[in-house]
Amino acid sequence: MSKQAVTVIGLGPMGQAMAAAFLKAGYAVTVWNRTANKADELVAQGAVRAATPAEALAAHELVVLSLTDYDAFYAVLGPATEALAGRVLVNLTSDTPEKARAAAKWAAGHGARHLTGGVQVPPPLIGKEGSQTFYSGPRDVFEAHRATLEVLTGADYRGTDPGLAQVYYQALMALFWSSMTGYLHAAALMRENGISAEEFRPHALKAADVSYFIGVMGEYLDADRHDGGEARMVMNAASADHVVHTLRDAGLDATVPVALAELFHRAVSAGHGEEGFTSLIKVLERPAG
Ligand code: NDP
C-alpha cells in the first residue's frame, strides 16, 4: 500500500502542529505557507515545501487548511482555482457559519469538496488523547477521511450543513471567551488584594464548574420556562452591580461586568425582574418579526 499523504496549507501555530502530527504518524506531507520560512522546521522533519498554493493542491487529494479566517482562504485559493478539481478541502479555519456555507459552495463550483472543521483544542494538544474537532459537510467525505483526521484530534461529525461545525465552534467560543475573561477580571481583583493566581486557583476552578447550572438551565430553556424564582433577575442585576462597583473601587477595568450588568438590567426593564436567570435569553435572542 502506498504511503498516506496530505497537504497542509497555513502554518501558524495550529497548522505547524498539524503538519508535525501527520509527519509523526508516517504521512507524506506537503506544506505551503505565505511566509515560507515557517515551513523550515517541518521540511527538516521530512515535509515537502510547495512553491505555490497551486503546487500544494496538486500534490495530494486531501488538503487541510488552517488559516486565520475565510478571507485568507480566498486569498490563498483564489489564484489557484484551476488546481481545485478533485480535491478534498478540510477547512479547519475559524469563521462564521455563513462564510463556511459560502466557501463550500465556492469550492463545489471549482470541483472540490469542502469539509468544515472547528478545532476545540490549542496547538499543543494536537495529536493528543481527548482532543476534539467538530466537522460538518458531506458525510461520505468525512467517513472516507475520518481515520486521517483522527491523527489530529477526535472527530465529532455534526451533520451535512457545512455551517454546522462553525455553529458549534462559535457557540462554544462565546462560552469560552466570556469564562476566560471573567477569570482574568477575577484574577486582577485578587492580585490587587495581594492574593496570587496560585492561591486563587482552587476557588476559581470550583466557580468555573458551572455544569450544575447548565444542566438545570437546559430544561428551563427548552421548556421556555423562566420561573427559577430562587435567583430572581432583580437580585442578579443588583449582584452584577456589586461586581462592577468592587472592580471600580479597586481602580480596575470593569468592561465585561459592566456589559453583563447592563444586560441584566435590560431584562428587568423588559419585565423579567421576578423571573429566574434563564429569562435573560429573552434579551439575547433574535427579536420576533
Ligand atoms: P494564525 O492566525 O497564527 O495563522 C494562520 C495562518 O494564516 C498563517 O499561516 C498565516 O500566514 C495565514 N494567513 C493569514 N492571512 C493570510 C492571507 N491573507 N494570505 C495567506 N495566508 C494568510 O492562526 P493559528 O495557526 O493560531 O490558528 C489557525 C486557525 O485555527 C484559526 O482559524 C484559529 O481561530 C483556529 N484555532 C486556533 C487555536 C489556537 O489556539 N491557535 C485553537 C483553536 C482553533 P503567515 O504565516 O504568512 O502570516
PDB file of N, CA, C and O in Angstrom, residues 155-210:
ATOM      1  N   ALA A 155     -12.775  13.137  16.186  1.00  0.00           N
ATOM      2  CA  ALA A 155     -13.582  13.763  15.142  1.00  0.00           C
ATOM      3  C   ALA A 155     -15.062  13.637  15.495  1.00  0.00           C
ATOM      4  O   ALA A 155     -15.585  12.539  15.622  1.00  0.00           O
ATOM      5  N   ASP A 156     -15.714  14.783  15.667  1.00  0.00           N
ATOM      6  CA  ASP A 156     -17.117  14.812  16.069  1.00  0.00           C
ATOM      7  C   ASP A 156     -17.946  15.355  14.911  1.00  0.00           C
ATOM      8  O   ASP A 156     -18.012  16.566  14.707  1.00  0.00           O
ATOM      9  N   TYR A 157     -18.535  14.446  14.122  1.00  0.00           N
ATOM     10  CA  TYR A 157     -19.297  14.840  12.928  1.00  0.00           C
ATOM     11  C   TYR A 157     -20.693  15.296  13.337  1.00  0.00           C
ATOM     12  O   TYR A 157     -21.426  14.557  13.985  1.00  0.00           O
ATOM     13  N   ARG A 158     -21.067  16.531  12.950  1.00  0.00           N
ATOM     14  CA  ARG A 158     -22.325  17.132  13.422  1.00  0.00           C
ATOM     15  C   ARG A 158     -23.443  17.105  12.394  1.00  0.00           C
ATOM     16  O   ARG A 158     -24.595  17.320  12.747  1.00  0.00           O
ATOM     17  N   GLY A 159     -23.116  16.926  11.093  1.00  0.00           N
ATOM     18  CA  GLY A 159     -24.190  16.892  10.097  1.00  0.00           C
ATOM     19  C   GLY A 159     -23.742  17.434   8.745  1.00  0.00           C
ATOM     20  O   GLY A 159     -22.607  17.870   8.594  1.00  0.00           O
ATOM     21  N   THR A 160     -24.669  17.410   7.792  1.00  0.00           N
ATOM     22  CA  THR A 160     -24.275  17.741   6.416  1.00  0.00           C
ATOM     23  C   THR A 160     -24.167  19.251   6.153  1.00  0.00           C
ATOM     24  O   THR A 160     -23.424  19.667   5.267  1.00  0.00           O
ATOM     25  N   ASP A 161     -24.913  20.071   6.884  1.00  0.00           N
ATOM     26  CA  ASP A 161     -24.845  21.533   6.693  1.00  0.00           C
ATOM     27  C   ASP A 161     -23.405  21.995   6.939  1.00  0.00           C
ATOM     28  O   ASP A 161     -22.884  21.856   8.042  1.00  0.00           O
ATOM     29  N   PRO A 162     -22.766  22.589   5.900  1.00  0.00           N
ATOM     30  CA  PRO A 162     -21.357  22.986   6.072  1.00  0.00           C
ATOM     31  C   PRO A 162     -21.159  24.054   7.150  1.00  0.00           C
ATOM     32  O   PRO A 162     -20.050  24.231   7.656  1.00  0.00           O
ATOM     33  N   GLY A 163     -22.251  24.755   7.530  1.00  0.00           N
ATOM     34  CA  GLY A 163     -22.111  25.772   8.573  1.00  0.00           C
ATOM     35  C   GLY A 163     -22.110  25.207   9.984  1.00  0.00           C
ATOM     36  O   GLY A 163     -21.674  25.864  10.940  1.00  0.00           O
ATOM     37  N   LEU A 164     -22.594  23.970  10.111  1.00  0.00           N
ATOM     38  CA  LEU A 164     -22.868  23.428  11.452  1.00  0.00           C
ATOM     39  C   LEU A 164     -21.636  23.333  12.363  1.00  0.00           C
ATOM     40  O   LEU A 164     -21.703  23.647  13.561  1.00  0.00           O
ATOM     41  N   ALA A 165     -20.519  22.924  11.799  1.00  0.00           N
ATOM     42  CA  ALA A 165     -19.304  22.812  12.635  1.00  0.00           C
ATOM     43  C   ALA A 165     -18.943  24.169  13.219  1.00  0.00           C
ATOM     44  O   ALA A 165     -18.508  24.270  14.372  1.00  0.00           O
ATOM     45  N   GLN A 166     -19.156  25.234  12.433  1.00  0.00           N
ATOM     46  CA  GLN A 166     -18.853  26.580  12.940  1.00  0.00           C
ATOM     47  C   GLN A 166     -19.934  27.085  13.891  1.00  0.00           C
ATOM     48  O   GLN A 166     -19.647  27.887  14.778  1.00  0.00           O
ATOM     49  N   VAL A 167     -21.174  26.618  13.735  1.00  0.00           N
ATOM     50  CA  VAL A 167     -22.216  26.973  14.716  1.00  0.00           C
ATOM     51  C   VAL A 167     -21.791  26.437  16.083  1.00  0.00           C
ATOM     52  O   VAL A 167     -21.767  27.160  17.084  1.00  0.00           O
ATOM     53  N   TYR A 168     -21.418  25.166  16.136  1.00  0.00           N
ATOM     54  CA  TYR A 168     -20.964  24.568  17.407  1.00  0.00           C
ATOM     55  C   TYR A 168     -19.709  25.266  17.913  1.00  0.00           C
ATOM     56  O   TYR A 168     -19.582  25.606  19.091  1.00  0.00           O
ATOM     57  N   TYR A 169     -18.774  25.464  17.006  1.00  0.00           N
ATOM     58  CA  TYR A 169     -17.480  26.039  17.409  1.00  0.00           C
ATOM     59  C   TYR A 169     -17.663  27.447  17.965  1.00  0.00           C
ATOM     60  O   TYR A 169     -17.165  27.777  19.046  1.00  0.00           O
ATOM     61  N   GLN A 170     -18.398  28.301  17.225  1.00  0.00           N
ATOM     62  CA  GLN A 170     -18.539  29.700  17.669  1.00  0.00           C
ATOM     63  C   GLN A 170     -19.392  29.783  18.932  1.00  0.00           C
ATOM     64  O   GLN A 170     -19.138  30.639  19.790  1.00  0.00           O
ATOM     65  N   ALA A 171     -20.388  28.905  19.070  1.00  0.00           N
ATOM     66  CA  ALA A 171     -21.188  28.899  20.308  1.00  0.00           C
ATOM     67  C   ALA A 171     -20.284  28.589  21.500  1.00  0.00           C
ATOM     68  O   ALA A 171     -20.340  29.255  22.539  1.00  0.00           O
ATOM     69  N   LEU A 172     -19.428  27.600  21.332  1.00  0.00           N
ATOM     70  CA  LEU A 172     -18.538  27.247  22.452  1.00  0.00           C
ATOM     71  C   LEU A 172     -17.478  28.312  22.684  1.00  0.00           C
ATOM     72  O   LEU A 172     -17.058  28.530  23.824  1.00  0.00           O
ATOM     73  N   MET A 173     -17.071  29.000  21.605  1.00  0.00           N
ATOM     74  CA  MET A 173     -16.107  30.091  21.800  1.00  0.00           C
ATOM     75  C   MET A 173     -16.754  31.253  22.571  1.00  0.00           C
ATOM     76  O   MET A 173     -16.093  31.912  23.375  1.00  0.00           O
ATOM     77  N   ALA A 174     -18.049  31.496  22.320  1.00  0.00           N
ATOM     78  CA  ALA A 174     -18.751  32.552  23.074  1.00  0.00           C
ATOM     79  C   ALA A 174     -18.702  32.216  24.563  1.00  0.00           C
ATOM     80  O   ALA A 174     -18.440  33.073  25.411  1.00  0.00           O
ATOM     81  N   LEU A 175     -18.949  30.937  24.864  1.00  0.00           N
ATOM     82  CA  LEU A 175     -18.897  30.489  26.265  1.00  0.00           C
ATOM     83  C   LEU A 175     -17.456  30.580  26.809  1.00  0.00           C
ATOM     84  O   LEU A 175     -17.214  31.098  27.912  1.00  0.00           O
ATOM     85  N   PHE A 176     -16.527  30.149  25.981  1.00  0.00           N
ATOM     86  CA  PHE A 176     -15.119  30.096  26.399  1.00  0.00           C
ATOM     87  C   PHE A 176     -14.559  31.488  26.679  1.00  0.00           C
ATOM     88  O   PHE A 176     -13.974  31.745  27.725  1.00  0.00           O
ATOM     89  N   TRP A 177     -14.760  32.430  25.712  1.00  0.00           N
ATOM     90  CA  TRP A 177     -14.157  33.761  25.882  1.00  0.00           C
ATOM     91  C   TRP A 177     -14.725  34.470  27.099  1.00  0.00           C
ATOM     92  O   TRP A 177     -13.992  35.148  27.824  1.00  0.00           O
ATOM     93  N   SER A 178     -16.052  34.337  27.321  1.00  0.00           N
ATOM     94  CA  SER A 178     -16.590  35.056  28.474  1.00  0.00           C
ATOM     95  C   SER A 178     -16.106  34.417  29.767  1.00  0.00           C
ATOM     96  O   SER A 178     -15.808  35.137  30.731  1.00  0.00           O
ATOM     97  N   SER A 179     -15.969  33.098  29.808  1.00  0.00           N
ATOM     98  CA  SER A 179     -15.447  32.451  31.028  1.00  0.00           C
ATOM     99  C   SER A 179     -14.000  32.873  31.282  1.00  0.00           C
ATOM    100  O   SER A 179     -13.619  33.204  32.409  1.00  0.00           O
ATOM    101  N   MET A 180     -13.197  32.840  30.220  1.00  0.00           N
ATOM    102  CA  MET A 180     -11.768  33.145  30.390  1.00  0.00           C
ATOM    103  C   MET A 180     -11.557  34.601  30.791  1.00  0.00           C
ATOM    104  O   MET A 180     -10.710  34.928  31.620  1.00  0.00           O
ATOM    105  N   THR A 181     -12.357  35.510  30.192  1.00  0.00           N
ATOM    106  CA  THR A 181     -12.209  36.922  30.536  1.00  0.00           C
ATOM    107  C   THR A 181     -12.747  37.181  31.938  1.00  0.00           C
ATOM    108  O   THR A 181     -12.167  37.974  32.699  1.00  0.00           O
ATOM    109  N   GLY A 182     -13.817  36.476  32.304  1.00  0.00           N
ATOM    110  CA  GLY A 182     -14.321  36.567  33.678  1.00  0.00           C
ATOM    111  C   GLY A 182     -13.249  36.152  34.668  1.00  0.00           C
ATOM    112  O   GLY A 182     -13.045  36.790  35.713  1.00  0.00           O
ATOM    113  N   TYR A 183     -12.535  35.094  34.326  1.00  0.00           N
ATOM    114  CA  TYR A 183     -11.443  34.633  35.189  1.00  0.00           C
ATOM    115  C   TYR A 183     -10.369  35.715  35.331  1.00  0.00           C
ATOM    116  O   TYR A 183      -9.875  35.979  36.436  1.00  0.00           O
ATOM    117  N   LEU A 184     -10.019  36.376  34.242  1.00  0.00           N
ATOM    118  CA  LEU A 184      -8.960  37.402  34.314  1.00  0.00           C
ATOM    119  C   LEU A 184      -9.426  38.636  35.091  1.00  0.00           C
ATOM    120  O   LEU A 184      -8.633  39.227  35.838  1.00  0.00           O
ATOM    121  N   HIS A 185     -10.703  39.014  34.951  1.00  0.00           N
ATOM    122  CA  HIS A 185     -11.233  40.097  35.800  1.00  0.00           C
ATOM    123  C   HIS A 185     -11.076  39.689  37.268  1.00  0.00           C
ATOM    124  O   HIS A 185     -10.644  40.478  38.113  1.00  0.00           O
ATOM    125  N   ALA A 186     -11.451  38.456  37.573  1.00  0.00           N
ATOM    126  CA  ALA A 186     -11.377  37.963  38.959  1.00  0.00           C
ATOM    127  C   ALA A 186      -9.929  37.914  39.440  1.00  0.00           C
ATOM    128  O   ALA A 186      -9.617  38.333  40.571  1.00  0.00           O
ATOM    129  N   ALA A 187      -9.038  37.427  38.574  1.00  0.00           N
ATOM    130  CA  ALA A 187      -7.622  37.321  38.965  1.00  0.00           C
ATOM    131  C   ALA A 187      -7.015  38.699  39.208  1.00  0.00           C
ATOM    132  O   ALA A 187      -6.185  38.877  40.112  1.00  0.00           O
ATOM    133  N   ALA A 188      -7.458  39.711  38.407  1.00  0.00           N
ATOM    134  CA  ALA A 188      -6.946  41.072  38.605  1.00  0.00           C
ATOM    135  C   ALA A 188      -7.388  41.608  39.964  1.00  0.00           C
ATOM    136  O   ALA A 188      -6.609  42.250  40.678  1.00  0.00           O
ATOM    137  N   LEU A 189      -8.630  41.308  40.343  1.00  0.00           N
ATOM    138  CA  LEU A 189      -9.122  41.754  41.652  1.00  0.00           C
ATOM    139  C   LEU A 189      -8.347  41.066  42.777  1.00  0.00           C
ATOM    140  O   LEU A 189      -7.986  41.694  43.778  1.00  0.00           O
ATOM    141  N   MET A 190      -8.083  39.776  42.620  1.00  0.00           N
ATOM    142  CA  MET A 190      -7.325  39.037  43.634  1.00  0.00           C
ATOM    143  C   MET A 190      -5.914  39.602  43.745  1.00  0.00           C
ATOM    144  O   MET A 190      -5.418  39.870  44.833  1.00  0.00           O
ATOM    145  N   ARG A 191      -5.285  39.822  42.611  1.00  0.00           N
ATOM    146  CA  ARG A 191      -3.917  40.340  42.592  1.00  0.00           C
ATOM    147  C   ARG A 191      -3.853  41.707  43.290  1.00  0.00           C
ATOM    148  O   ARG A 191      -2.929  41.988  44.048  1.00  0.00           O
ATOM    149  N   GLU A 192      -4.871  42.538  43.009  1.00  0.00           N
ATOM    150  CA  GLU A 192      -4.948  43.868  43.610  1.00  0.00           C
ATOM    151  C   GLU A 192      -5.040  43.756  45.138  1.00  0.00           C
ATOM    152  O   GLU A 192      -4.638  44.654  45.866  1.00  0.00           O
ATOM    153  N   ASN A 193      -5.579  42.627  45.599  1.00  0.00           N
ATOM    154  CA  ASN A 193      -5.725  42.400  47.043  1.00  0.00           C
ATOM    155  C   ASN A 193      -4.629  41.496  47.595  1.00  0.00           C
ATOM    156  O   ASN A 193      -4.771  40.917  48.670  1.00  0.00           O
ATOM    157  N   GLY A 194      -3.563  41.339  46.843  1.00  0.00           N
ATOM    158  CA  GLY A 194      -2.399  40.591  47.326  1.00  0.00           C
ATOM    159  C   GLY A 194      -2.561  39.081  47.308  1.00  0.00           C
ATOM    160  O   GLY A 194      -1.812  38.358  47.973  1.00  0.00           O
ATOM    161  N   ILE A 195      -3.540  38.585  46.551  1.00  0.00           N
ATOM    162  CA  ILE A 195      -3.783  37.135  46.503  1.00  0.00           C
ATOM    163  C   ILE A 195      -3.301  36.616  45.140  1.00  0.00           C
ATOM    164  O   ILE A 195      -3.763  37.084  44.088  1.00  0.00           O
ATOM    165  N   SER A 196      -2.366  35.686  45.155  1.00  0.00           N
ATOM    166  CA  SER A 196      -1.773  35.220  43.899  1.00  0.00           C
ATOM    167  C   SER A 196      -2.741  34.337  43.117  1.00  0.00           C
ATOM    168  O   SER A 196      -3.698  33.782  43.679  1.00  0.00           O
ATOM    169  N   ALA A 197      -2.438  34.178  41.830  1.00  0.00           N
ATOM    170  CA  ALA A 197      -3.262  33.311  40.975  1.00  0.00           C
ATOM    171  C   ALA A 197      -3.214  31.865  41.481  1.00  0.00           C
ATOM    172  O   ALA A 197      -4.204  31.135  41.412  1.00  0.00           O
ATOM    173  N   GLU A 198      -2.064  31.463  42.018  1.00  0.00           N
ATOM    174  CA  GLU A 198      -1.925  30.104  42.580  1.00  0.00           C
ATOM    175  C   GLU A 198      -2.876  29.897  43.750  1.00  0.00           C
ATOM    176  O   GLU A 198      -3.532  28.868  43.872  1.00  0.00           O
ATOM    177  N   GLU A 199      -2.900  30.908  44.636  1.00  0.00           N
ATOM    178  CA  GLU A 199      -3.763  30.827  45.819  1.00  0.00           C
ATOM    179  C   GLU A 199      -5.233  30.822  45.411  1.00  0.00           C
ATOM    180  O   GLU A 199      -6.063  30.158  46.022  1.00  0.00           O
ATOM    181  N   PHE A 200      -5.511  31.583  44.369  1.00  0.00           N
ATOM    182  CA  PHE A 200      -6.888  31.727  43.891  1.00  0.00           C
ATOM    183  C   PHE A 200      -7.360  30.488  43.137  1.00  0.00           C
ATOM    184  O   PHE A 200      -8.550  30.192  43.067  1.00  0.00           O
ATOM    185  N   ARG A 201      -6.400  29.733  42.581  1.00  0.00           N
ATOM    186  CA  ARG A 201      -6.728  28.654  41.647  1.00  0.00           C
ATOM    187  C   ARG A 201      -7.849  27.695  42.121  1.00  0.00           C
ATOM    188  O   ARG A 201      -8.823  27.483  41.387  1.00  0.00           O
ATOM    189  N   PRO A 202      -7.758  27.101  43.340  1.00  0.00           N
ATOM    190  CA  PRO A 202      -8.817  26.140  43.692  1.00  0.00           C
ATOM    191  C   PRO A 202     -10.203  26.768  43.748  1.00  0.00           C
ATOM    192  O   PRO A 202     -11.192  26.126  43.378  1.00  0.00           O
ATOM    193  N   HIS A 203     -10.255  28.032  44.160  1.00  0.00           N
ATOM    194  CA  HIS A 203     -11.563  28.702  44.250  1.00  0.00           C
ATOM    195  C   HIS A 203     -12.094  28.993  42.848  1.00  0.00           C
ATOM    196  O   HIS A 203     -13.282  28.818  42.580  1.00  0.00           O
ATOM    197  N   ALA A 204     -11.190  29.434  41.964  1.00  0.00           N
ATOM    198  CA  ALA A 204     -11.606  29.734  40.581  1.00  0.00           C
ATOM    199  C   ALA A 204     -12.089  28.458  39.892  1.00  0.00           C
ATOM    200  O   ALA A 204     -13.101  28.467  39.180  1.00  0.00           O
ATOM    201  N   LEU A 205     -11.363  27.358  40.114  1.00  0.00           N
ATOM    202  CA  LEU A 205     -11.753  26.100  39.460  1.00  0.00           C
ATOM    203  C   LEU A 205     -13.140  25.662  39.905  1.00  0.00           C
ATOM    204  O   LEU A 205     -13.944  25.193  39.103  1.00  0.00           O
ATOM    205  N   LYS A 206     -13.406  25.838  41.185  1.00  0.00           N
ATOM    206  CA  LYS A 206     -14.718  25.445  41.714  1.00  0.00           C
ATOM    207  C   LYS A 206     -15.822  26.305  41.078  1.00  0.00           C
ATOM    208  O   LYS A 206     -16.835  25.787  40.622  1.00  0.00           O
ATOM    209  N   ALA A 207     -15.588  27.619  41.023  1.00  0.00           N
ATOM    210  CA  ALA A 207     -16.611  28.522  40.470  1.00  0.00           C
ATOM    211  C   ALA A 207     -16.769  28.330  38.967  1.00  0.00           C
ATOM    212  O   ALA A 207     -17.846  28.550  38.410  1.00  0.00           O
ATOM    213  N   ALA A 208     -15.679  27.917  38.290  1.00  0.00           N
ATOM    214  CA  ALA A 208     -15.744  27.753  36.830  1.00  0.00           C
ATOM    215  C   ALA A 208     -16.535  26.508  36.440  1.00  0.00           C
ATOM    216  O   ALA A 208     -16.946  26.366  35.291  1.00  0.00           O
ATOM    217  N   ASP A 209     -16.737  25.596  37.402  1.00  0.00           N
ATOM    218  CA  ASP A 209     -17.515  24.395  37.086  1.00  0.00           C
ATOM    219  C   ASP A 209     -19.002  24.750  37.170  1.00  0.00           C
ATOM    220  O   ASP A 209     -19.617  24.664  38.232  1.00  0.00           O
ATOM    221  N   VAL A 210     -19.547  25.158  36.050  1.00  0.00           N
ATOM    222  CA  VAL A 210     -20.950  25.577  36.015  1.00  0.00           C
ATOM    223  C   VAL A 210     -21.838  24.449  35.491  1.00  0.00           C
ATOM    224  O   VAL A 210     -22.952  24.694  35.029  1.00  0.00           O
TER     225      VAL A 210
END
